[in-house]
Amino acid sequence: MSFLTIHNQESVPLCDIPEAAYGEFLKDNLDFIDGHPERHCLMYFGLREKENLRLICCIADDACHIILVSSSIVKINATLVSFSASNLVFEKFEREIHENFGLGYTNHPWL
């Protein structure tokens, strides 16, 4: 999967954000953070697009002073593997997505 690289306070059109299947999106974002304390999730949120939900993840790399942005399109009624099961920093983001859109998770620690 590729990431879009941006800097603080930079905006981009949604169509410029790379999309991946959810499994790849999950793995690539978790792998990018794993073992790198200088990398962390800034934002992870959903945008409704008709019957779908666009999930957008923004990961900061403090050593390089960049933000990497990626996305995945899922069905609004999907039940997904949770980021939080592997990295608890995603817990609040996934809870917010669940509460706002009803998206389910198979292995979220607190849902």
PDB file of N, CA and C in Angstrom:
ATOM      1  N   MET A   1       0.847  -1.186   0.000  1.00  0.00           N
ATOM      2  CA  MET A   1       0.000   0.000   0.000  1.00  0.00           C
ATOM      3  C   MET A   1       0.880   1.232   0.000  1.00  0.00           C
ATOM      4  N   SER A   2       0.415   2.226  -0.658  1.00  0.00           N
ATOM      5  CA  SER A   2       1.143   3.488  -0.625  1.00  0.00           C
ATOM      6  C   SER A   2       0.419   4.462   0.303  1.00  0.00           C
ATOM      7  N   PHE A   3       1.168   5.382   0.808  1.00  0.00           N
ATOM      8  CA  PHE A   3       0.649   6.438   1.660  1.00  0.00           C
ATOM      9  C   PHE A   3       0.831   7.769   0.936  1.00  0.00           C
ATOM     10  N   LEU A   4      -0.049   8.703   1.203  1.00  0.00           N
ATOM     11  CA  LEU A   4       0.135  10.074   0.757  1.00  0.00           C
ATOM     12  C   LEU A   4       0.902  10.789   1.856  1.00  0.00           C
ATOM     13  N   THR A   5       1.990  11.447   1.510  1.00  0.00           N
ATOM     14  CA  THR A   5       2.797  12.169   2.487  1.00  0.00           C
ATOM     15  C   THR A   5       2.424  13.645   2.466  1.00  0.00           C
ATOM     16  N   ILE A   6       2.073  14.154   3.652  1.00  0.00           N
ATOM     17  CA  ILE A   6       1.738  15.574   3.790  1.00  0.00           C
ATOM     18  C   ILE A   6       2.485  16.143   5.000  1.00  0.00           C
ATOM     19  N   HIS A   7       2.338  17.454   5.197  1.00  0.00           N
ATOM     20  CA  HIS A   7       2.932  18.137   6.342  1.00  0.00           C
ATOM     21  C   HIS A   7       1.822  18.792   7.163  1.00  0.00           C
ATOM     22  N   ASN A   8       2.138  19.233   8.356  1.00  0.00           N
ATOM     23  CA  ASN A   8       1.150  19.893   9.221  1.00  0.00           C
ATOM     24  C   ASN A   8       0.406  20.986   8.469  1.00  0.00           C
ATOM     25  N   GLN A   9      -0.883  21.067   8.729  1.00  0.00           N
ATOM     26  CA  GLN A   9      -1.781  22.088   8.201  1.00  0.00           C
ATOM     27  C   GLN A   9      -1.909  22.062   6.681  1.00  0.00           C
ATOM     28  N   GLU A  10      -1.577  20.944   6.070  1.00  0.00           N
ATOM     29  CA  GLU A  10      -1.737  20.788   4.633  1.00  0.00           C
ATOM     30  C   GLU A  10      -3.051  20.068   4.359  1.00  0.00           C
ATOM     31  N   SER A  11      -3.802  20.550   3.406  1.00  0.00           N
ATOM     32  CA  SER A  11      -5.044  19.875   3.022  1.00  0.00           C
ATOM     33  C   SER A  11      -4.862  19.244   1.644  1.00  0.00           C
ATOM     34  N   VAL A  12      -5.621  18.174   1.415  1.00  0.00           N
ATOM     35  CA  VAL A  12      -5.552  17.462   0.137  1.00  0.00           C
ATOM     36  C   VAL A  12      -6.953  17.029  -0.264  1.00  0.00           C
ATOM     37  N   PRO A  13      -7.210  16.911  -1.552  1.00  0.00           N
ATOM     38  CA  PRO A  13      -8.501  16.370  -1.995  1.00  0.00           C
ATOM     39  C   PRO A  13      -8.623  14.894  -1.606  1.00  0.00           C
ATOM     40  N   LEU A  14      -9.820  14.463  -1.264  1.00  0.00           N
ATOM     41  CA  LEU A  14     -10.047  13.059  -0.911  1.00  0.00           C
ATOM     42  C   LEU A  14      -9.565  12.115  -2.003  1.00  0.00           C
ATOM     43  N   CYS A  15      -9.728  12.510  -3.252  1.00  0.00           N
ATOM     44  CA  CYS A  15      -9.343  11.625  -4.360  1.00  0.00           C
ATOM     45  C   CYS A  15      -7.833  11.390  -4.430  1.00  0.00           C
ATOM     46  N   ASP A  16      -7.029  12.190  -3.741  1.00  0.00           N
ATOM     47  CA  ASP A  16      -5.575  12.004  -3.733  1.00  0.00           C
ATOM     48  C   ASP A  16      -5.101  11.008  -2.672  1.00  0.00           C
ATOM     49  N   ILE A  17      -5.993  10.640  -1.751  1.00  0.00           N
ATOM     50  CA  ILE A  17      -5.613   9.724  -0.672  1.00  0.00           C
ATOM     51  C   ILE A  17      -5.677   8.290  -1.195  1.00  0.00           C
ATOM     52  N   PRO A  18      -4.562   7.552  -1.115  1.00  0.00           N
ATOM     53  CA  PRO A  18      -4.563   6.168  -1.615  1.00  0.00           C
ATOM     54  C   PRO A  18      -5.582   5.297  -0.877  1.00  0.00           C
ATOM     55  N   GLU A  19      -6.213   4.388  -1.635  1.00  0.00           N
ATOM     56  CA  GLU A  19      -7.188   3.444  -1.080  1.00  0.00           C
ATOM     57  C   GLU A  19      -6.623   2.034  -1.151  1.00  0.00           C
ATOM     58  N   ALA A  20      -6.951   1.244  -0.146  1.00  0.00           N
ATOM     59  CA  ALA A  20      -6.558  -0.168  -0.136  1.00  0.00           C
ATOM     60  C   ALA A  20      -7.696  -0.978   0.443  1.00  0.00           C
ATOM     61  N   ALA A  21      -7.703  -2.255   0.140  1.00  0.00           N
ATOM     62  CA  ALA A  21      -8.642  -3.163   0.785  1.00  0.00           C
ATOM     63  C   ALA A  21      -8.382  -3.110   2.284  1.00  0.00           C
ATOM     64  N   TYR A  22      -9.422  -3.356   3.090  1.00  0.00           N
ATOM     65  CA  TYR A  22      -9.290  -3.157   4.529  1.00  0.00           C
ATOM     66  C   TYR A  22      -8.155  -3.976   5.158  1.00  0.00           C
ATOM     67  N   GLY A  23      -7.996  -5.220   4.776  1.00  0.00           N
ATOM     68  CA  GLY A  23      -6.936  -6.052   5.353  1.00  0.00           C
ATOM     69  C   GLY A  23      -5.549  -5.462   5.132  1.00  0.00           C
ATOM     70  N   GLU A  24      -5.323  -4.967   3.941  1.00  0.00           N
ATOM     71  CA  GLU A  24      -4.041  -4.330   3.619  1.00  0.00           C
ATOM     72  C   GLU A  24      -3.883  -3.001   4.371  1.00  0.00           C
ATOM     73  N   PHE A  25      -4.955  -2.227   4.425  1.00  0.00           N
ATOM     74  CA  PHE A  25      -4.979  -0.953   5.155  1.00  0.00           C
ATOM     75  C   PHE A  25      -4.618  -1.173   6.630  1.00  0.00           C
ATOM     76  N   LEU A  26      -5.245  -2.159   7.247  1.00  0.00           N
ATOM     77  CA  LEU A  26      -4.986  -2.506   8.645  1.00  0.00           C
ATOM     78  C   LEU A  26      -3.529  -2.914   8.833  1.00  0.00           C
ATOM     79  N   LYS A  27      -3.070  -3.875   8.059  1.00  0.00           N
ATOM     80  CA  LYS A  27      -1.712  -4.398   8.204  1.00  0.00           C
ATOM     81  C   LYS A  27      -0.663  -3.320   7.970  1.00  0.00           C
ATOM     82  N   ASP A  28      -0.798  -2.552   6.903  1.00  0.00           N
ATOM     83  CA  ASP A  28       0.223  -1.563   6.561  1.00  0.00           C
ATOM     84  C   ASP A  28       0.319  -0.453   7.605  1.00  0.00           C
ATOM     85  N   ASN A  29      -0.806   0.011   8.116  1.00  0.00           N
ATOM     86  CA  ASN A  29      -0.761   1.056   9.143  1.00  0.00           C
ATOM     87  C   ASN A  29      -0.176   0.523  10.446  1.00  0.00           C
ATOM     88  N   LEU A  30      -0.587  -0.676  10.855  1.00  0.00           N
ATOM     89  CA  LEU A  30      -0.035  -1.257  12.083  1.00  0.00           C
ATOM     90  C   LEU A  30       1.456  -1.556  11.934  1.00  0.00           C
ATOM     91  N   ASP A  31       1.851  -2.098  10.787  1.00  0.00           N
ATOM     92  CA  ASP A  31       3.270  -2.403  10.556  1.00  0.00           C
ATOM     93  C   ASP A  31       4.122  -1.140  10.549  1.00  0.00           C
ATOM     94  N   PHE A  32       3.583  -0.057  10.020  1.00  0.00           N
ATOM     95  CA  PHE A  32       4.335   1.194   9.935  1.00  0.00           C
ATOM     96  C   PHE A  32       4.628   1.751  11.332  1.00  0.00           C
ATOM     97  N   ILE A  33       3.707   1.566  12.261  1.00  0.00           N
ATOM     98  CA  ILE A  33       3.870   2.072  13.631  1.00  0.00           C
ATOM     99  C   ILE A  33       4.705   1.126  14.497  1.00  0.00           C
ATOM    100  N   ASP A  34       4.527  -0.176  14.300  1.00  0.00           N
ATOM    101  CA  ASP A  34       5.127  -1.175  15.176  1.00  0.00           C
ATOM    102  C   ASP A  34       6.647  -1.016  15.272  1.00  0.00           C
ATOM    103  N   GLY A  35       7.142  -0.899  16.506  1.00  0.00           N
ATOM    104  CA  GLY A  35       8.572  -0.790  16.745  1.00  0.00           C
ATOM    105  C   GLY A  35       9.169   0.577  16.476  1.00  0.00           C
ATOM    106  N   HIS A  36       8.317   1.560  16.226  1.00  0.00           N
ATOM    107  CA  HIS A  36       8.777   2.916  15.924  1.00  0.00           C
ATOM    108  C   HIS A  36       8.086   3.911  16.860  1.00  0.00           C
ATOM    109  N   PRO A  37       8.660   4.190  18.008  1.00  0.00           N
ATOM    110  CA  PRO A  37       8.018   5.112  18.955  1.00  0.00           C
ATOM    111  C   PRO A  37       7.854   6.539  18.417  1.00  0.00           C
ATOM    112  N   GLU A  38       8.577   6.870  17.374  1.00  0.00           N
ATOM    113  CA  GLU A  38       8.447   8.208  16.777  1.00  0.00           C
ATOM    114  C   GLU A  38       7.225   8.312  15.859  1.00  0.00           C
ATOM    115  N   ARG A  39       6.534   7.197  15.623  1.00  0.00           N
ATOM    116  CA  ARG A  39       5.348   7.175  14.753  1.00  0.00           C
ATOM    117  C   ARG A  39       4.109   6.907  15.598  1.00  0.00           C
ATOM    118  N   HIS A  40       3.055   7.653  15.320  1.00  0.00           N
ATOM    119  CA  HIS A  40       1.822   7.487  16.096  1.00  0.00           C
ATOM    120  C   HIS A  40       0.624   7.953  15.276  1.00  0.00           C
ATOM    121  N   CYS A  41      -0.535   7.458  15.663  1.00  0.00           N
ATOM    122  CA  CYS A  41      -1.780   7.822  14.977  1.00  0.00           C
ATOM    123  C   CYS A  41      -2.245   9.200  15.432  1.00  0.00           C
ATOM    124  N   LEU A  42      -2.399  10.100  14.476  1.00  0.00           N
ATOM    125  CA  LEU A  42      -2.963  11.421  14.761  1.00  0.00           C
ATOM    126  C   LEU A  42      -4.477  11.396  14.687  1.00  0.00           C
ATOM    127  N   MET A  43      -4.978  10.745  13.643  1.00  0.00           N
ATOM    128  CA  MET A  43      -6.421  10.684  13.402  1.00  0.00           C
ATOM    129  C   MET A  43      -6.752   9.377  12.707  1.00  0.00           C
ATOM    130  N   TYR A  44      -7.908   8.856  13.046  1.00  0.00           N
ATOM    131  CA  TYR A  44      -8.477   7.713  12.349  1.00  0.00           C
ATOM    132  C   TYR A  44      -9.978   7.929  12.420  1.00  0.00           C
ATOM    133  N   PHE A  45     -10.615   8.132  11.273  1.00  0.00           N
ATOM    134  CA  PHE A  45     -12.022   8.514  11.273  1.00  0.00           C
ATOM    135  C   PHE A  45     -12.711   7.994  10.023  1.00  0.00           C
ATOM    136  N   GLY A  46     -14.027   8.101  10.009  1.00  0.00           N
ATOM    137  CA  GLY A  46     -14.822   7.658   8.882  1.00  0.00           C
ATOM    138  C   GLY A  46     -15.616   8.787   8.259  1.00  0.00           C
ATOM    139  N   LEU A  47     -15.818   8.677   6.969  1.00  0.00           N
ATOM    140  CA  LEU A  47     -16.679   9.594   6.218  1.00  0.00           C
ATOM    141  C   LEU A  47     -17.697   8.760   5.458  1.00  0.00           C
ATOM    142  N   ARG A  48     -18.976   9.055   5.662  1.00  0.00           N
ATOM    143  CA  ARG A  48     -20.022   8.314   4.956  1.00  0.00           C
ATOM    144  C   ARG A  48     -20.018   8.708   3.485  1.00  0.00           C
ATOM    145  N   GLU A  49     -20.073   7.685   2.629  1.00  0.00           N
ATOM    146  CA  GLU A  49     -20.185   7.867   1.179  1.00  0.00           C
ATOM    147  C   GLU A  49     -21.276   6.925   0.683  1.00  0.00           C
ATOM    148  N   LYS A  50     -22.530   7.404   0.717  1.00  0.00           N
ATOM    149  CA  LYS A  50     -23.708   6.604   0.387  1.00  0.00           C
ATOM    150  C   LYS A  50     -23.781   5.390   1.304  1.00  0.00           C
ATOM    151  N   GLU A  51     -23.734   4.153   0.746  1.00  0.00           N
ATOM    152  CA  GLU A  51     -23.826   2.956   1.593  1.00  0.00           C
ATOM    153  C   GLU A  51     -22.457   2.494   2.095  1.00  0.00           C
ATOM    154  N   ASN A  52     -21.431   3.259   1.802  1.00  0.00           N
ATOM    155  CA  ASN A  52     -20.067   2.916   2.201  1.00  0.00           C
ATOM    156  C   ASN A  52     -19.533   3.885   3.252  1.00  0.00           C
ATOM    157  N   LEU A  53     -18.424   3.476   3.833  1.00  0.00           N
ATOM    158  CA  LEU A  53     -17.720   4.316   4.782  1.00  0.00           C
ATOM    159  C   LEU A  53     -16.260   4.364   4.351  1.00  0.00           C
ATOM    160  N   ARG A  54     -15.748   5.572   4.154  1.00  0.00           N
ATOM    161  CA  ARG A  54     -14.332   5.745   3.845  1.00  0.00           C
ATOM    162  C   ARG A  54     -13.609   5.928   5.175  1.00  0.00           C
ATOM    163  N   LEU A  55     -12.722   5.001   5.498  1.00  0.00           N
ATOM    164  CA  LEU A  55     -11.899   5.095   6.693  1.00  0.00           C
ATOM    165  C   LEU A  55     -10.590   5.772   6.305  1.00  0.00           C
ATOM    166  N   ILE A  56     -10.209   6.780   7.062  1.00  0.00           N
ATOM    167  CA  ILE A  56      -8.983   7.527   6.778  1.00  0.00           C
ATOM    168  C   ILE A  56      -8.098   7.481   8.017  1.00  0.00           C
ATOM    169  N   CYS A  57      -6.853   7.091   7.810  1.00  0.00           N
ATOM    170  CA  CYS A  57      -5.882   7.005   8.897  1.00  0.00           C
ATOM    171  C   CYS A  57      -4.720   7.947   8.600  1.00  0.00           C
ATOM    172  N   CYS A  58      -4.344   8.746   9.597  1.00  0.00           N
ATOM    173  CA  CYS A  58      -3.230   9.687   9.487  1.00  0.00           C
ATOM    174  C   CYS A  58      -2.195   9.324  10.547  1.00  0.00           C
ATOM    175  N   ILE A  59      -1.012   8.948  10.095  1.00  0.00           N
ATOM    176  CA  ILE A  59       0.078   8.541  10.977  1.00  0.00           C
ATOM    177  C   ILE A  59       1.186   9.588  10.904  1.00  0.00           C
ATOM    178  N   ALA A  60       1.590  10.119  12.057  1.00  0.00           N
ATOM    179  CA  ALA A  60       2.689  11.083  12.112  1.00  0.00           C
ATOM    180  C   ALA A  60       4.001  10.350  12.309  1.00  0.00           C
ATOM    181  N   ASP A  61       5.019  10.834  11.627  1.00  0.00           N
ATOM    182  CA  ASP A  61       6.394  10.385  11.856  1.00  0.00           C
ATOM    183  C   ASP A  61       7.148  11.600  12.383  1.00  0.00           C
ATOM    184  N   ASP A  62       7.331  11.659  13.694  1.00  0.00           N
ATOM    185  CA  ASP A  62       7.938  12.831  14.328  1.00  0.00           C
ATOM    186  C   ASP A  62       9.406  13.003  13.956  1.00  0.00           C
ATOM    187  N   ALA A  63      10.101  11.926  13.619  1.00  0.00           N
ATOM    188  CA  ALA A  63      11.513  12.025  13.234  1.00  0.00           C
ATOM    189  C   ALA A  63      11.675  12.702  11.875  1.00  0.00           C
ATOM    190  N   CYS A  64      10.734  12.432  10.973  1.00  0.00           N
ATOM    191  CA  CYS A  64      10.808  12.998   9.614  1.00  0.00           C
ATOM    192  C   CYS A  64       9.919  14.225   9.436  1.00  0.00           C
ATOM    193  N   HIS A  65       9.087  14.511  10.438  1.00  0.00           N
ATOM    194  CA  HIS A  65       8.163  15.650  10.390  1.00  0.00           C
ATOM    195  C   HIS A  65       7.201  15.563   9.205  1.00  0.00           C
ATOM    196  N   ILE A  66       6.624  14.377   9.056  1.00  0.00           N
ATOM    197  CA  ILE A  66       5.650  14.142   7.996  1.00  0.00           C
ATOM    198  C   ILE A  66       4.430  13.438   8.571  1.00  0.00           C
ATOM    199  N   ILE A  67       3.352  13.453   7.791  1.00  0.00           N
ATOM    200  CA  ILE A  67       2.126  12.733   8.113  1.00  0.00           C
ATOM    201  C   ILE A  67       1.807  11.852   6.914  1.00  0.00           C
ATOM    202  N   LEU A  68       1.567  10.579   7.174  1.00  0.00           N
ATOM    203  CA  LEU A  68       1.217   9.641   6.115  1.00  0.00           C
ATOM    204  C   LEU A  68      -0.267   9.333   6.197  1.00  0.00           C
ATOM    205  N   VAL A  69      -0.955   9.476   5.072  1.00  0.00           N
ATOM    206  CA  VAL A  69      -2.411   9.352   5.018  1.00  0.00           C
ATOM    207  C   VAL A  69      -2.773   8.190   4.097  1.00  0.00           C
ATOM    208  N   SER A  70      -3.717   7.380   4.538  1.00  0.00           N
ATOM    209  CA  SER A  70      -4.210   6.264   3.732  1.00  0.00           C
ATOM    210  C   SER A  70      -5.693   6.081   4.000  1.00  0.00           C
ATOM    211  N   SER A  71      -6.348   5.283   3.157  1.00  0.00           N
ATOM    212  CA  SER A  71      -7.785   5.080   3.343  1.00  0.00           C
ATOM    213  C   SER A  71      -8.216   3.702   2.862  1.00  0.00           C
ATOM    214  N   SER A  72      -9.418   3.338   3.277  1.00  0.00           N
ATOM    215  CA  SER A  72     -10.059   2.107   2.845  1.00  0.00           C
ATOM    216  C   SER A  72     -11.561   2.357   2.775  1.00  0.00           C
ATOM    217  N   ILE A  73     -12.203   1.797   1.783  1.00  0.00           N
ATOM    218  CA  ILE A  73     -13.654   1.901   1.635  1.00  0.00           C
ATOM    219  C   ILE A  73     -14.268   0.583   2.107  1.00  0.00           C
ATOM    220  N   VAL A  74     -15.205   0.666   3.058  1.00  0.00           N
ATOM    221  CA  VAL A  74     -15.889  -0.523   3.576  1.00  0.00           C
ATOM    222  C   VAL A  74     -17.398  -0.282   3.544  1.00  0.00           C
ATOM    223  N   LYS A  75     -18.158  -1.346   3.582  1.00  0.00           N
ATOM    224  CA  LYS A  75     -19.609  -1.227   3.685  1.00  0.00           C
ATOM    225  C   LYS A  75     -19.969  -0.693   5.063  1.00  0.00           C
ATOM    226  N   ILE A  76     -20.969   0.153   5.128  1.00  0.00           N
ATOM    227  CA  ILE A  76     -21.357   0.802   6.381  1.00  0.00           C
ATOM    228  C   ILE A  76     -21.776  -0.217   7.442  1.00  0.00           C
ATOM    229  N   ASN A  77     -22.288  -1.379   7.027  1.00  0.00           N
ATOM    230  CA  ASN A  77     -22.741  -2.398   7.974  1.00  0.00           C
ATOM    231  C   ASN A  77     -21.715  -3.513   8.179  1.00  0.00           C
ATOM    232  N   ALA A  78     -20.481  -3.274   7.781  1.00  0.00           N
ATOM    233  CA  ALA A  78     -19.428  -4.293   7.884  1.00  0.00           C
ATOM    234  C   ALA A  78     -19.053  -4.568   9.347  1.00  0.00           C
ATOM    235  N   THR A  79     -18.491  -5.726   9.572  1.00  0.00           N
ATOM    236  CA  THR A  79     -17.849  -6.063  10.841  1.00  0.00           C
ATOM    237  C   THR A  79     -16.400  -6.362  10.502  1.00  0.00           C
ATOM    238  N   LEU A  80     -15.490  -5.592  11.114  1.00  0.00           N
ATOM    239  CA  LEU A  80     -14.081  -5.621  10.740  1.00  0.00           C
ATOM    240  C   LEU A  80     -13.191  -6.107  11.879  1.00  0.00           C
ATOM    241  N   VAL A  81     -12.007  -6.561  11.520  1.00  0.00           N
ATOM    242  CA  VAL A  81     -10.956  -6.835  12.497  1.00  0.00           C
ATOM    243  C   VAL A  81     -10.507  -5.479  13.036  1.00  0.00           C
ATOM    244  N   SER A  82     -10.309  -5.396  14.333  1.00  0.00           N
ATOM    245  CA  SER A  82     -10.001  -4.136  14.999  1.00  0.00           C
ATOM    246  C   SER A  82      -8.512  -3.809  15.000  1.00  0.00           C
ATOM    247  N   PHE A  83      -8.174  -2.550  14.715  1.00  0.00           N
ATOM    248  CA  PHE A  83      -6.814  -2.046  14.913  1.00  0.00           C
ATOM    249  C   PHE A  83      -6.449  -2.164  16.396  1.00  0.00           C
ATOM    250  N   SER A  84      -7.406  -1.873  17.273  1.00  0.00           N
ATOM    251  CA  SER A  84      -7.160  -1.803  18.721  1.00  0.00           C
ATOM    252  C   SER A  84      -6.694  -3.115  19.325  1.00  0.00           C
ATOM    253  N   ALA A  85      -7.052  -4.231  18.717  1.00  0.00           N
ATOM    254  CA  ALA A  85      -6.615  -5.527  19.220  1.00  0.00           C
ATOM    255  C   ALA A  85      -5.093  -5.655  19.150  1.00  0.00           C
ATOM    256  N   SER A  86      -4.473  -4.913  18.227  1.00  0.00           N
ATOM    257  CA  SER A  86      -3.015  -4.946  18.073  1.00  0.00           C
ATOM    258  C   SER A  86      -2.314  -3.731  18.652  1.00  0.00           C
ATOM    259  N   ASN A  87      -3.020  -2.602  18.701  1.00  0.00           N
ATOM    260  CA  ASN A  87      -2.412  -1.359  19.188  1.00  0.00           C
ATOM    261  C   ASN A  87      -3.518  -0.519  19.836  1.00  0.00           C
ATOM    262  N   LEU A  88      -3.464  -0.373  21.158  1.00  0.00           N
ATOM    263  CA  LEU A  88      -4.549   0.281  21.895  1.00  0.00           C
ATOM    264  C   LEU A  88      -4.715   1.767  21.595  1.00  0.00           C
ATOM    265  N   VAL A  89      -3.753   2.388  20.948  1.00  0.00           N
ATOM    266  CA  VAL A  89      -3.890   3.808  20.624  1.00  0.00           C
ATOM    267  C   VAL A  89      -5.109   4.041  19.711  1.00  0.00           C
ATOM    268  N   PHE A  90      -5.536   3.022  18.988  1.00  0.00           N
ATOM    269  CA  PHE A  90      -6.665   3.155  18.064  1.00  0.00           C
ATOM    270  C   PHE A  90      -8.022   3.004  18.752  1.00  0.00           C
ATOM    271  N   GLU A  91      -8.053   2.651  20.030  1.00  0.00           N
ATOM    272  CA  GLU A  91      -9.303   2.332  20.721  1.00  0.00           C
ATOM    273  C   GLU A  91     -10.317   3.468  20.668  1.00  0.00           C
ATOM    274  N   LYS A  92      -9.925   4.663  21.010  1.00  0.00           N
ATOM    275  CA  LYS A  92     -10.869   5.799  21.022  1.00  0.00           C
ATOM    276  C   LYS A  92     -11.360   6.135  19.622  1.00  0.00           C
ATOM    277  N   PHE A  93     -10.473   6.023  18.638  1.00  0.00           N
ATOM    278  CA  PHE A  93     -10.864   6.299  17.255  1.00  0.00           C
ATOM    279  C   PHE A  93     -11.906   5.283  16.780  1.00  0.00           C
ATOM    280  N   GLU A  94     -11.660   3.994  17.046  1.00  0.00           N
ATOM    281  CA  GLU A  94     -12.612   2.971  16.627  1.00  0.00           C
ATOM    282  C   GLU A  94     -13.933   3.073  17.386  1.00  0.00           C
ATOM    283  N   ARG A  95     -13.869   3.422  18.645  1.00  0.00           N
ATOM    284  CA  ARG A  95     -15.105   3.612  19.412  1.00  0.00           C
ATOM    285  C   ARG A  95     -15.934   4.731  18.780  1.00  0.00           C
ATOM    286  N   GLU A  96     -15.288   5.824  18.410  1.00  0.00           N
ATOM    287  CA  GLU A  96     -15.982   6.956  17.776  1.00  0.00           C
ATOM    288  C   GLU A  96     -16.606   6.537  16.445  1.00  0.00           C
ATOM    289  N   ILE A  97     -15.859   5.784  15.642  1.00  0.00           N
ATOM    290  CA  ILE A  97     -16.382   5.288  14.366  1.00  0.00           C
ATOM    291  C   ILE A  97     -17.589   4.380  14.627  1.00  0.00           C
ATOM    292  N   HIS A  98     -17.483   3.500  15.601  1.00  0.00           N
ATOM    293  CA  HIS A  98     -18.584   2.598  15.952  1.00  0.00           C
ATOM    294  C   HIS A  98     -19.823   3.392  16.395  1.00  0.00           C
ATOM    295  N   GLU A  99     -19.625   4.375  17.275  1.00  0.00           N
ATOM    296  CA  GLU A  99     -20.755   5.148  17.798  1.00  0.00           C
ATOM    297  C   GLU A  99     -21.400   6.031  16.733  1.00  0.00           C
ATOM    298  N   ASN A 100     -20.615   6.565  15.813  1.00  0.00           N
ATOM    299  CA  ASN A 100     -21.158   7.452  14.784  1.00  0.00           C
ATOM    300  C   ASN A 100     -21.779   6.721  13.603  1.00  0.00           C
ATOM    301  N   PHE A 101     -21.243   5.545  13.255  1.00  0.00           N
ATOM    302  CA  PHE A 101     -21.683   4.874  12.032  1.00  0.00           C
ATOM    303  C   PHE A 101     -22.196   3.455  12.247  1.00  0.00           C
ATOM    304  N   GLY A 102     -22.011   2.885  13.447  1.00  0.00           N
ATOM    305  CA  GLY A 102     -22.469   1.532  13.719  1.00  0.00           C
ATOM    306  C   GLY A 102     -21.555   0.446  13.186  1.00  0.00           C
ATOM    307  N   LEU A 103     -20.371   0.810  12.723  1.00  0.00           N
ATOM    308  CA  LEU A 103     -19.425  -0.174  12.221  1.00  0.00           C
ATOM    309  C   LEU A 103     -19.044  -1.138  13.341  1.00  0.00           C
ATOM    310  N   GLY A 104     -19.054  -2.437  13.037  1.00  0.00           N
ATOM    311  CA  GLY A 104     -18.739  -3.434  14.051  1.00  0.00           C
ATOM    312  C   GLY A 104     -17.296  -3.905  13.958  1.00  0.00           C
ATOM    313  N   TYR A 105     -16.798  -4.434  15.072  1.00  0.00           N
ATOM    314  CA  TYR A 105     -15.444  -4.987  15.136  1.00  0.00           C
ATOM    315  C   TYR A 105     -15.522  -6.360  15.796  1.00  0.00           C
ATOM    316  N   THR A 106     -14.787  -7.317  15.266  1.00  0.00           N
ATOM    317  CA  THR A 106     -14.833  -8.681  15.791  1.00  0.00           C
ATOM    318  C   THR A 106     -14.044  -8.832  17.085  1.00  0.00           C
ATOM    319  N   ASN A 107     -13.017  -8.032  17.284  1.00  0.00           N
ATOM    320  CA  ASN A 107     -12.111  -8.251  18.403  1.00  0.00           C
ATOM    321  C   ASN A 107     -11.686  -6.961  19.092  1.00  0.00           C
ATOM    322  N   HIS A 108     -12.548  -5.969  19.097  1.00  0.00           N
ATOM    323  CA  HIS A 108     -12.238  -4.726  19.808  1.00  0.00           C
ATOM    324  C   HIS A 108     -12.276  -5.006  21.304  1.00  0.00           C
ATOM    325  N   PRO A 109     -11.286  -4.508  22.060  1.00  0.00           N
ATOM    326  CA  PRO A 109     -11.220  -4.880  23.478  1.00  0.00           C
ATOM    327  C   PRO A 109     -12.384  -4.401  24.350  1.00  0.00           C
ATOM    328  N   TRP A 110     -13.109  -3.338  23.945  1.00  0.00           N
ATOM    329  CA  TRP A 110     -14.151  -2.799  24.824  1.00  0.00           C
ATOM    330  C   TRP A 110     -15.494  -2.575  24.142  1.00  0.00           C
ATOM    331  N   LEU A 111     -15.691  -3.142  22.987  1.00  0.00           N
ATOM    332  CA  LEU A 111     -17.012  -3.012  22.333  1.00  0.00           C
ATOM    333  C   LEU A 111     -17.717  -4.348  22.336  1.00  0.00           C
TER     334      LEU A 111
END
